[in-house]
């Protein structure tokens, strides 16, 4: 028996021309919690997917309990006692918790004895202190309940190594605390745990050791007790990149958008936006913070004319000072009213762009109607494509290359490039830098600041509090669809925002 | 903890980044040749005659005489026009497998006009009316499932499928209501004597022989060009492409998705109706439940294999009809059932469908990891 | 009033119910097979073709046997027929699986091609089999056909109307019902059934739970195909008495696909659904209308299916929807 639960040696993985993992080696001991730290796109999830049998490594060795193994499928992974909880839960919506937990399991009998199974699982639940109703259908569950189902599923299958991919991204602090408690119980039980995250305070509070990846490469492993947020950040980001994002002082701000008592019911029938009121000023960046799914998506979509709601959304034309109601209008009507609004949605290829088309086809998404002819105007979009390609340094073989095949950063440049090309008065971005490398992220911040200086009202929905604090002028915090606070970003602290993000149900 | 001994999977499948035009054409040609070879073996094992000879008689059956060539062209045009008709819907990812029914109602409408107005209307007006009602009938038939899809997201694949059989029963109804001889259950040739409402080529100079379908060919090829332009260069075509890719993107772009679905299905249905007109007025001069003859289904395959490119559809339609008519010829030579043509068509389709995979993916055998990183 | 009375009298007769069941059984086989297939996420529009293949395969199997022996035994005939039927429909289902699962071809397009092929193959062999095998005459298997038609002894004759209603059918009728009930039990009560449904709902999740998605899709499609094929066998043997009619099976294959929707993907529901569909299919003959109007009546099963389709899309209840992954391909390393 080896004291190492798992050992990776020289793992490489390529996707086409992209190197996702380059020669990575690391170990996890039994009864240890290892944090795998790295920025978005540093290759953490890809690496872990090779342990769970989703991907197969192109090079390298995997040792479990000191023996070399081949993991070709999730089944192999289970047999080796490896269980992974993915960021997007792999659960069957119309099944109950119990059915999901026994899924894919070989029992003694082919016939399912739900009573016996439930009793078995209940034991496990008590042992580690979970809270879960086994007869509840997944589609009725909250995110943290679903996560619990996933973890119990892995334990029920006898996992000795548990991999959690950003488990706290969708949890409230209380839920996170509870999860960490459960994890510590499991550690004491001798289980090995890998937790993927990029929240440093969590890394410091939960893990024994930290391994760091950067751009697909292995950087190193440190004992948590010897690490600080500062030292980890340096390892994660690499050579000292100026963390200071430019923030020009706003001048000549004027009211651009006023949202009053906005309430939206989303497509699942949930009140996603609840009595939200705020003002966005031209010439400033308004940051919006909140745990994922706190109503950010619906709020932006309501302003863009893609989501119905009650209340009022008034747009003030900077030239005339006239106010226009946006709520209840579709994007076309808003455009026809002469409201110049740009929106960079979260789902770039699923909402903002058409993946199979090249740049010109994507440039004309908002403008293809121009002109009276039934035929498309082709020249303008081509010229715009060339311009965006050049100015934003989009890397593409040719402008007619399908944007689906571009890298994440280049996809985002195409989208942002188009949105700012028609000189908007209001620019909304949702997770504009998600999945982008540092340089591209800074390029995007720079573009946003340029727009701000032009007098555009910029609304920036983000997930990284540090960025929000450095980029925004004011920060609006959403919690459970409500505004839990609007702070001055120059004086606000991370703790204050963190607190507001989790201020569930309390009065505004 | 016994892990599999084998170091790594034997074959791995890797998505191609891109493929050259030449390579993708070569893969498809290889598939067609393979399918022909396969059919040759099959035909040989049944007829015990020289496969080369068999293919020669297939050629003979499809284009051996002027008459046969015209029949092959006529069938190609009908298949092509049907494929053109469903293409806008498919490009929008609306699974219109109801072309069969839309063709039939178009045919019924045409037949009705021929029957009731054929001998009492000036030719020009008659044709205008026939075309109009056939378009309208197909349009309505296509629009019904579209309305439910747009409004309640009702599954259109299954809805349009069911609409086919309602149309078939409707055709049966008229076959009996209009039957030529009491109890025969079929209409017989409409306006046999006057040929009123027949697309005639007798006024053309006699360069193709006196029996030809040059007008059908002309109309359908014109339609092919128009459809290409419509899909590629018009605002409507652009909207169809966007809706087909992502409904969310379409909404984001301010496209009224419901309107596009309705409009596109109206167009798709109307062209199917027009195909019905071409069938009734331009070739069979009658209508029966077998008038559409499965073309609505084959057309889907044509459109799909052509990746919605109208010009490629010409080739695929011709090839399928050529093989089908050729197979019918062999079947009759060897006194076999004429369904041989469907068997051959099916086999060829399987091969082409299977070959698509190799244009999208590469296989990597054994240990050579470096390939993946090229 | 007398019109309604005539219809009423017709429907509530033993012969009507018998005929409805006779019409319904092929649909039940077809629908059960298609449900099993669709539960794996494969929308097999090739089912009508597979049913033709199952029909001709069975007929060919029995025919080869009967022409090969002096005094054919009905039971052996049945065995040969079933074997032939299963082999042919398995071949059809395998073509579909290889193309859609392994080679990732589009399901709808592949299914339609398979239907073209299967219907063609059925009619081709049905019309040419004796020519090909060098025997004379029509492809007819009298002995086997009659054995298939054997009613349940004693019960069918001595129980009066109950016997006529419940026991006057060949064994395939009961087999259809048993298979549907088994399928229903299997899907809801066994581990493999649970796993299968998971594959059709969300293949990625099933894969992550170490279920071999490819194997499940293959097995479900092949077993489903073989069940569907028995519907064709029933038609040529019990309905036609062991012979082939060109296009005789007609569009019943599509009706079976319709029945899947009507049954909301539940095999047990398909049992009574199939009898209802069978009844609707022959209702026209019990309505005192002109011959042409009867054709309009034959639309009923399709209209009813459309209504069910529309209503279930209106009600939008999660458990009554098609499998969420229906029609979608699955490839693990797809990014």
PDB file of N, CA, C and O in Angstrom, chain A residues 18 92 138 332 356 368 455 486 507:
ATOM      1  N   UNK A  18      -4.643  22.965 -29.696  1.00  0.00           N
ATOM      2  CA  UNK A  18      -4.527  23.587 -28.382  1.00  0.00           C
ATOM      3  C   UNK A  18      -3.930  22.605 -27.383  1.00  0.00           C
ATOM      4  O   UNK A  18      -4.367  21.456 -27.300  1.00  0.00           O
ATOM      5  N   UNK A  92     -29.933  13.129 -13.683  1.00  0.00           N
ATOM      6  CA  UNK A  92     -31.102  12.977 -14.549  1.00  0.00           C
ATOM      7  C   UNK A  92     -32.271  13.708 -13.896  1.00  0.00           C
ATOM      8  O   UNK A  92     -32.710  13.348 -12.806  1.00  0.00           O
ATOM      9  N   UNK A 138     -35.031  15.568  -9.010  1.00  0.00           N
ATOM     10  CA  UNK A 138     -33.944  16.531  -9.189  1.00  0.00           C
ATOM     11  C   UNK A 138     -34.471  17.888  -9.655  1.00  0.00           C
ATOM     12  O   UNK A 138     -34.003  18.934  -9.222  1.00  0.00           O
ATOM     13  N   UNK A 332     -35.978  44.495 -31.394  1.00  0.00           N
ATOM     14  CA  UNK A 332     -36.179  45.226 -32.637  1.00  0.00           C
ATOM     15  C   UNK A 332     -36.876  46.561 -32.373  1.00  0.00           C
ATOM     16  O   UNK A 332     -36.488  47.596 -32.908  1.00  0.00           O
ATOM     17  N   UNK A 356     -21.555  28.856 -36.729  1.00  0.00           N
ATOM     18  CA  UNK A 356     -21.138  28.321 -38.028  1.00  0.00           C
ATOM     19  C   UNK A 356     -20.847  29.402 -39.052  1.00  0.00           C
ATOM     20  O   UNK A 356     -20.368  29.120 -40.144  1.00  0.00           O
ATOM     21  N   UNK A 368     -28.411  43.583 -40.184  1.00  0.00           N
ATOM     22  CA  UNK A 368     -28.712  43.024 -41.507  1.00  0.00           C
ATOM     23  C   UNK A 368     -29.974  43.606 -42.135  1.00  0.00           C
ATOM     24  O   UNK A 368     -30.154  43.566 -43.330  1.00  0.00           O
ATOM     25  N   UNK A 455     -18.340  58.409 -22.621  1.00  0.00           N
ATOM     26  CA  UNK A 455     -19.628  58.809 -22.065  1.00  0.00           C
ATOM     27  C   UNK A 455     -20.666  57.701 -22.088  1.00  0.00           C
ATOM     28  O   UNK A 455     -21.836  57.933 -21.792  1.00  0.00           O
ATOM     29  N   UNK A 486     -25.682  49.016  -2.939  1.00  0.00           N
ATOM     30  CA  UNK A 486     -24.937  49.668  -4.019  1.00  0.00           C
ATOM     31  C   UNK A 486     -23.803  50.435  -3.342  1.00  0.00           C
ATOM     32  O   UNK A 486     -24.039  51.284  -2.490  1.00  0.00           O
ATOM     33  N   UNK A 507     -33.973  42.748   4.502  1.00  0.00           N
ATOM     34  CA  UNK A 507     -34.496  43.986   3.897  1.00  0.00           C
ATOM     35  C   UNK A 507     -33.363  44.721   3.176  1.00  0.00           C
ATOM     36  O   UNK A 507     -32.205  44.614   3.564  1.00  0.00           O
TER      37      UNK A 507
END
